[in-house]
mmCIF file of C-alpha atoms in Angstrom:
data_model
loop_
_atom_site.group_PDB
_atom_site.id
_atom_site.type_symbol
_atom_site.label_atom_id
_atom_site.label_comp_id
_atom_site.label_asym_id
_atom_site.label_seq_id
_atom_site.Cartn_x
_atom_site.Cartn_y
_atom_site.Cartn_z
ATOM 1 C CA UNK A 950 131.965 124.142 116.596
ATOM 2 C CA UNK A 951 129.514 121.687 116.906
ATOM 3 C CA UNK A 952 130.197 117.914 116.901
ATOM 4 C CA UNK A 953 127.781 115.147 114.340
ATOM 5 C CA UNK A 954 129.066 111.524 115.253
ATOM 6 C CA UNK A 955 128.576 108.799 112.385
ATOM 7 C CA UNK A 956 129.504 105.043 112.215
ATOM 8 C CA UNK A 957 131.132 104.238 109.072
ATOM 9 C CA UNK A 958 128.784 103.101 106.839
ATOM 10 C CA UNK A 959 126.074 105.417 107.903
ATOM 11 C CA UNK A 960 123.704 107.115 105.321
ATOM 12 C CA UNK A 961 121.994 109.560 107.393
ATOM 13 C CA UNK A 962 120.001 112.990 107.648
ATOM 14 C CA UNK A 963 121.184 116.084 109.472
ATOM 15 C CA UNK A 964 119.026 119.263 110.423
ATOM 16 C CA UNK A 965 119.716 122.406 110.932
ATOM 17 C CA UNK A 966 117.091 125.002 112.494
ATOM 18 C CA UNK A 967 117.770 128.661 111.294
ATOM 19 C CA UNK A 968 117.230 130.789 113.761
ATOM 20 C CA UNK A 969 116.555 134.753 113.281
ATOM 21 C CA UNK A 970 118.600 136.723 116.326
ATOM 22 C CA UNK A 971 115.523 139.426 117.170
ATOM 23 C CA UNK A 972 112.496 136.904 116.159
ATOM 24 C CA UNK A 973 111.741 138.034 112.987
ATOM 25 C CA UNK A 974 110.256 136.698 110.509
ATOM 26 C CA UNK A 975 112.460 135.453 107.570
ATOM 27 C CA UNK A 976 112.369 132.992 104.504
ATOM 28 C CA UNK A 977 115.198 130.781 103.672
ATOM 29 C CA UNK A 978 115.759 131.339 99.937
ATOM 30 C CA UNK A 979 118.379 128.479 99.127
ATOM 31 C CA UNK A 980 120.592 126.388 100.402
ATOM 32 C CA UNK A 981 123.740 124.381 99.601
ATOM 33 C CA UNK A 982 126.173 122.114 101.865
ATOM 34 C CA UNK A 983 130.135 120.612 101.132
ATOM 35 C CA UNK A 984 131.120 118.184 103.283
ATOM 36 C CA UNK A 985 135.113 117.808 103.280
ATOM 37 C CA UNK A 986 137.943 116.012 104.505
ATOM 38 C CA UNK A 987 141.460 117.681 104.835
ATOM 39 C CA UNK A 988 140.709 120.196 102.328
ATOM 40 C CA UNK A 989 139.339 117.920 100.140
ATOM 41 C CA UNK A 990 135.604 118.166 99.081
ATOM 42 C CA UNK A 991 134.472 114.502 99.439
ATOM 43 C CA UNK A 992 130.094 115.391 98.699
ATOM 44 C CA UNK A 993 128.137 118.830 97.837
ATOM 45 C CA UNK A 994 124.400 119.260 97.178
ATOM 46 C CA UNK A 995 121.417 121.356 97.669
ATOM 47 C CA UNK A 996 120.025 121.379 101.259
ATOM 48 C CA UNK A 997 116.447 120.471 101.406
ATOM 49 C CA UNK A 998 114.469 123.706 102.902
ATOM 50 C CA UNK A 999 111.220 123.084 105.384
ATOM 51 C CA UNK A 1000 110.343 126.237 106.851
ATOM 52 C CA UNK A 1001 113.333 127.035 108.989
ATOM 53 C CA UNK A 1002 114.856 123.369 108.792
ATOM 54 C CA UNK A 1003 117.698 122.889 106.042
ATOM 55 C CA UNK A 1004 117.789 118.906 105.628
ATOM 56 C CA UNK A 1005 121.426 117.300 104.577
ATOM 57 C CA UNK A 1006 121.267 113.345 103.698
ATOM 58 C CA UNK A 1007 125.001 112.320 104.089
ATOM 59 C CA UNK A 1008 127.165 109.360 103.663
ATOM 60 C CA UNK A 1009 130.870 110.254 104.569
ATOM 61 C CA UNK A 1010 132.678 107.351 103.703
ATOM 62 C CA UNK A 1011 136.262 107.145 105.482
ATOM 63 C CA UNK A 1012 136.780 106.730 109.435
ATOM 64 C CA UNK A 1013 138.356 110.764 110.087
ATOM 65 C CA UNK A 1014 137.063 113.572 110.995
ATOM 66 C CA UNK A 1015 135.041 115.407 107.926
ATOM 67 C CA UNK A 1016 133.795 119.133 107.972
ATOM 68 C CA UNK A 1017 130.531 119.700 106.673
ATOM 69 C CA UNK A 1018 129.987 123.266 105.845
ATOM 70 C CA UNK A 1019 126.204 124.469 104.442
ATOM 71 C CA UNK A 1020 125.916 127.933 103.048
ATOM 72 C CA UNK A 1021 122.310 129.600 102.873
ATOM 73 C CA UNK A 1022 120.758 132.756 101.628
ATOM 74 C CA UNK A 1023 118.175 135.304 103.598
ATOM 75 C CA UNK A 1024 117.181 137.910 101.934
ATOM 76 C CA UNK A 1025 119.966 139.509 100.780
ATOM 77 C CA UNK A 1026 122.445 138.367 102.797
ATOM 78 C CA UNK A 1027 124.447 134.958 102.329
ATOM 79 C CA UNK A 1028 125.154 132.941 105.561
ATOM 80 C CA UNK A 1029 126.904 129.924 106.721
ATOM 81 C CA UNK A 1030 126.943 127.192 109.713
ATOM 82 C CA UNK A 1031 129.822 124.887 109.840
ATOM 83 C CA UNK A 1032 130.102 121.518 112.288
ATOM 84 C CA UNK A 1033 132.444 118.745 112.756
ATOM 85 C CA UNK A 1034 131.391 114.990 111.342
ATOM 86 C CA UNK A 1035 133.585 112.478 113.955
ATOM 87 C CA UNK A 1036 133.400 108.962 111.691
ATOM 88 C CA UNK A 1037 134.489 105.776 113.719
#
């Protein structure tokens, strides 16, 4: 799993680049994110689509470790990334 570091107190974007696995060409239809803390869902939102870019602004607020988890749809098929937010 991939690893974001934040300072607490940091309000900050974080992109993600959709790849397709045989280089085809695909459109990102929507997007949504949940960023969470033991269990507990701490911000959700819409992810901001450019291209193959999804575009997360957040602010986790406590010094832990948070998961951020952003589900996203191509064509008919619903996908997910998930990656570790370290806050110190």
């Amino acid at each position: 799993m991939n690893r974001i570091k934040f300072i607490q107190g940091e309000d900050k974007h974080v992109k993600l680049l959709v790849r397709s696995p045989d280089n085809e060409p695909f459109t990102i239809l929507s997007a949504s994110y949940t960023l969470s803390r033991y269990g507990e869902v701490e911000a959700l939102g819409e992810c901001y689509i450019d291209e193959h870019y999804l575009d997360i602004k957040i602010s986790p607020t406590k010094k832990a470790a948070y998961i951020l988890e952003v589900t996203y749809v191509v064509g008919d098929s619903i996908r997910k990334a998930r990656l570790e937010v370290e806050v110190s």
